[in-house]
Short mmCIF file of C-alpha atoms in Angstrom, two decimals:
data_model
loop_
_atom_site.label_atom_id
_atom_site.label_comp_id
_atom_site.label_asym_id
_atom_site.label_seq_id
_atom_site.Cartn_x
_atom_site.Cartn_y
_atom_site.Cartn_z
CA UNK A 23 -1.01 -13.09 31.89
CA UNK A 24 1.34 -15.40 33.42
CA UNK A 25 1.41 -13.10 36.46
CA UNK A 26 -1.78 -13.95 37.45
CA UNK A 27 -1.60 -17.20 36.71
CA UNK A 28 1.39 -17.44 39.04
CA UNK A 29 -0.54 -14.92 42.09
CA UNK A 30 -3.50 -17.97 41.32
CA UNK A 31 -1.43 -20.75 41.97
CA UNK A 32 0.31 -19.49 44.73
CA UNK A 33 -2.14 -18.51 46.44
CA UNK A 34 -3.89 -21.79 46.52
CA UNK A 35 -1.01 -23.35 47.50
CA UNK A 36 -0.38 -20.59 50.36
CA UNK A 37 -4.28 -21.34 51.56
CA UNK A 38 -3.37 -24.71 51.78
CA UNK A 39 -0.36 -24.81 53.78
CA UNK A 40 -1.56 -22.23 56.15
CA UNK A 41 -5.28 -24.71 56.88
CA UNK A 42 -2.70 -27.62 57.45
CA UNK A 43 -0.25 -25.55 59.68
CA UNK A 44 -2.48 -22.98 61.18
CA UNK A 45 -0.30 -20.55 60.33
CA UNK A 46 -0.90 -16.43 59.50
CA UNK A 47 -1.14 -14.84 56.26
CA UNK A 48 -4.66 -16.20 55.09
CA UNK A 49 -5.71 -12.25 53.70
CA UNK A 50 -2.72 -12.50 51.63
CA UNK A 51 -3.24 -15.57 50.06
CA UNK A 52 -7.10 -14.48 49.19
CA UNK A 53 -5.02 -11.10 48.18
CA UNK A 54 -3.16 -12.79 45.73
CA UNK A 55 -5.71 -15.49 44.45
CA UNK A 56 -8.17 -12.09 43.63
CA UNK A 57 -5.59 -9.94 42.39
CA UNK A 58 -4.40 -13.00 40.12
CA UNK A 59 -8.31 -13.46 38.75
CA UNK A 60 -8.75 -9.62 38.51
CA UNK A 61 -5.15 -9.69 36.26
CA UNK A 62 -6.32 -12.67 34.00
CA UNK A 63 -10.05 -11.42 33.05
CA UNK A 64 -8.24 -7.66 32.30
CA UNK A 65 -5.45 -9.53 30.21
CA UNK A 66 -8.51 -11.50 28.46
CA UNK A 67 -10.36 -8.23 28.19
CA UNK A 68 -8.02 -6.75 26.55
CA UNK A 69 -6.63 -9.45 23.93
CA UNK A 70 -10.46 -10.31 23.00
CA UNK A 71 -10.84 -5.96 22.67
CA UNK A 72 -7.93 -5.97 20.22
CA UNK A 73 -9.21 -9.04 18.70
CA UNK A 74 -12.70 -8.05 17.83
CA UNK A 75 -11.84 -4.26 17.08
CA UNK A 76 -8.84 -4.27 14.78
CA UNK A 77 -7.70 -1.02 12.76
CA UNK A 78 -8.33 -2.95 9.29
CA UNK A 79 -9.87 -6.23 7.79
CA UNK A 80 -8.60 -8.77 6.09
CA UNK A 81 -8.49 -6.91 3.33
CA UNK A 82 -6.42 -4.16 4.61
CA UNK A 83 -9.82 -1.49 4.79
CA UNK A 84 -10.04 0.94 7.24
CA UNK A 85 -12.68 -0.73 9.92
CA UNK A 86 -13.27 2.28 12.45
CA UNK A 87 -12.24 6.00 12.71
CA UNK A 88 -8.79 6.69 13.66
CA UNK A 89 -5.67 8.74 13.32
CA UNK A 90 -2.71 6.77 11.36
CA UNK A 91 0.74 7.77 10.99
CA UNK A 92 1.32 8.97 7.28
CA UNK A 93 3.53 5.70 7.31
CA UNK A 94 0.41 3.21 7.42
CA UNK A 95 -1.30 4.69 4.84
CA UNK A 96 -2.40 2.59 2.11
CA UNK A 97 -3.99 3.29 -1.49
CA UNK A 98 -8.16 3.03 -0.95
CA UNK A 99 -7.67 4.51 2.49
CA UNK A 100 -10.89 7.18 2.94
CA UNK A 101 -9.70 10.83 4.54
CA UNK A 102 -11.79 11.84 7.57
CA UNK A 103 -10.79 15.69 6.44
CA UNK A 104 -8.14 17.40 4.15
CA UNK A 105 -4.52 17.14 5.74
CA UNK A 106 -2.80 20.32 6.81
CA UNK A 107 1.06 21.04 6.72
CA UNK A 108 3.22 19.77 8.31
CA UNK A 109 1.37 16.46 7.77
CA UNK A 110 3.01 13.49 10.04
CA UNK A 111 -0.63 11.81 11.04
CA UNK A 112 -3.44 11.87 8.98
CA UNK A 113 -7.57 10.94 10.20
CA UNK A 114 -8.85 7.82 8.02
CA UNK A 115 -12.41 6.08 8.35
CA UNK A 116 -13.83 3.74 6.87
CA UNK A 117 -15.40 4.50 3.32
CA UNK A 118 -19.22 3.36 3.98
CA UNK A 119 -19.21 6.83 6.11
CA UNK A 120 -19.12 10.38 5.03
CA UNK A 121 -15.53 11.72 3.80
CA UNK A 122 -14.00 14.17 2.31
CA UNK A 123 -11.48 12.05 0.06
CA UNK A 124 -9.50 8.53 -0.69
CA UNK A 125 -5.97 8.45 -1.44
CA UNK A 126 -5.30 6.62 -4.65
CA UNK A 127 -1.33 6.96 -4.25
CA UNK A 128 1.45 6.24 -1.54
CA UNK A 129 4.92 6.02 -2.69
CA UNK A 130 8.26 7.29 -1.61
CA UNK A 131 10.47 9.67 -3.41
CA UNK A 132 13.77 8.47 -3.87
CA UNK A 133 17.42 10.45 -3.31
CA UNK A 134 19.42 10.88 -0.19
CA UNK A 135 19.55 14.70 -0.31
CA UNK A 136 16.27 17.32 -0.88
CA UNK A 137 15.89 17.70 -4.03
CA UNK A 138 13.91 21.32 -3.64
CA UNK A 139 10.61 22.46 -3.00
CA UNK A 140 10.31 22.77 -7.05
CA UNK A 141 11.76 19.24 -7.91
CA UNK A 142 9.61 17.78 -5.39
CA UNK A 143 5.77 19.35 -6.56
CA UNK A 144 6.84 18.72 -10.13
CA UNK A 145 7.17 15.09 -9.13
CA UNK A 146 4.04 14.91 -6.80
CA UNK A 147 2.00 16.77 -9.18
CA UNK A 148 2.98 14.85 -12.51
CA UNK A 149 2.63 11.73 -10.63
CA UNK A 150 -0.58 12.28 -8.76
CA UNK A 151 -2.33 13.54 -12.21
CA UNK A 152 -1.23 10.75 -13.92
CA UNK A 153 -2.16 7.93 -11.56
CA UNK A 154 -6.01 9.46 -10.68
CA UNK A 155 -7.56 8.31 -13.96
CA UNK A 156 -5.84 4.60 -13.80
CA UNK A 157 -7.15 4.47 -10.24
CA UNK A 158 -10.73 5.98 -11.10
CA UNK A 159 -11.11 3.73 -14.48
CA UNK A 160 -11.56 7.29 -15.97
CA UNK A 161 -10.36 9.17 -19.33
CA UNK A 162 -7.22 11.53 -18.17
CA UNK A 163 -8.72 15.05 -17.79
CA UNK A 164 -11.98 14.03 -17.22
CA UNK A 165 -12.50 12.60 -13.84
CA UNK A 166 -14.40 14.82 -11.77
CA UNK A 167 -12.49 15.05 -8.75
CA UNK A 168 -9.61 17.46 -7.41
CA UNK A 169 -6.53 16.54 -6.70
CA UNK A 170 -4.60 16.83 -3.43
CA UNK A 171 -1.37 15.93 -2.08
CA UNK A 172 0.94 15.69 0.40
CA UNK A 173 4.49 15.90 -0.27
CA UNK A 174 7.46 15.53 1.71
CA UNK A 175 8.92 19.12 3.03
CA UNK A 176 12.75 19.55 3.63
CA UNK A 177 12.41 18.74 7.27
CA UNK A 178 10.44 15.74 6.56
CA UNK A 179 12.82 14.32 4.11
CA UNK A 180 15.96 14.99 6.45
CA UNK A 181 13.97 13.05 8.92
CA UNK A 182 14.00 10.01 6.92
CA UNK A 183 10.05 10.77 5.67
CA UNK A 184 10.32 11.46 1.55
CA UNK A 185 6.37 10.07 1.01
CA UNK A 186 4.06 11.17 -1.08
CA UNK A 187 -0.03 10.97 -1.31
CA UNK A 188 -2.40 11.39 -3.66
CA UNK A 189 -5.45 11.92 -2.72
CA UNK A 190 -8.97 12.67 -4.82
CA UNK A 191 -11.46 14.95 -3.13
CA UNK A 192 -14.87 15.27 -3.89
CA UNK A 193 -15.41 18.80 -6.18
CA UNK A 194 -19.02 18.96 -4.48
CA UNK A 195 -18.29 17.89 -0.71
CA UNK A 196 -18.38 14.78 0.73
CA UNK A 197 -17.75 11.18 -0.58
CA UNK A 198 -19.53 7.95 0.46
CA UNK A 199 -17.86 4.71 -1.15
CA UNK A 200 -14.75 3.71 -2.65
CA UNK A 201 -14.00 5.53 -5.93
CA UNK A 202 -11.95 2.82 -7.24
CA UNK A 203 -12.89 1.86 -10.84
CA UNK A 204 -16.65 4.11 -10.82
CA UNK A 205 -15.12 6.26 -13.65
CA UNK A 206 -15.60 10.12 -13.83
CA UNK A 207 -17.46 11.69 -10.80
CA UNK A 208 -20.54 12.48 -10.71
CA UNK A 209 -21.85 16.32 -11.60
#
């Protein structure tokens, strides 16, 4: 931005100088003076872009489709489709539109070295049972929804990735709305 600002400026100030003095070098100045305007509207262009279209609301939901690193997922985000290993990115949208599930968990698995395949889907899957029906407002057993999750491999975890997602998935197809708090699904 203050580029062309500065290519502005100084190209005034070159138009002048060169009217007084009669000097060459008018096409540059009118070079610089346009390619200073055309850098400020893009600059503005862009800012008001990011501005107006922003990944999430206020409120942290999901405002337009998008792919988000497994890192910036958050609990109420709405799954565009089911993950598949290895699972560094997943597609989120926002939950007024068709999806196939909402993750209702996100938390990281603590220890510095793998604790084993077995260690690791005990944990996901005791965890991921026990939080759906606190998430859904449901009685445990009785919530209408499959679980899925993703769970961090040995290669993730090495890298420094040891999350864990729960996610609820519609039993017959796709979802519209939050599930937060509605209770059981519906048959």
């Amino acid at each position: 931005m203050c580029g062309g600002f500065l290519g502005v400026v100084f190209g005034i100030i070159a138009l002048a100088r060169i009217r007084r003095t009669g000097a060459g070098g008018r096409g540059m100045a009118i070079t610089g003076i346009v390619g200073g305007i055309i850098w400020l509207l893009v600059t503005v262009l862009v800012l008001a872009f990011a501005i107006a279209h922003p990944t999430r609301d206020h409120n942290g939901r999901v405002t337009s489709a998008q792919t988000l690193d497994i890192k910036e997922l958050k609990i109420g985000d709405c799954v565009a489709e089911r993950p598949t290993s290895p699972v560094t990115t997943v597609k989120v949208e926002p939950c007024t539109r068709g999806h196939v599930g909402e993750i209702y968990d996100v938390s990281t698995m603590s220890g510095s070295s793998y604790p084993g395949n077995a260690a690791v889907d005990s944990y996901t899957t005791e965890r991921c049972r026990r939080l759906l029906p606190l998430y859904l407002s449901a009685t445990p057993g009785q919530s209408g929804y499959d679980i899925y999750y993703v769970a961090p491999s040995q290669e993730s975890w090495d890298g420094g990735r040891k999350i864990v997602v729960c996610l609820l998935l519609g039993k017959s197809g796709e979802l519209t709305g939050s599930a937060k708090g509605t209770g059981p699904a519906p048959n």
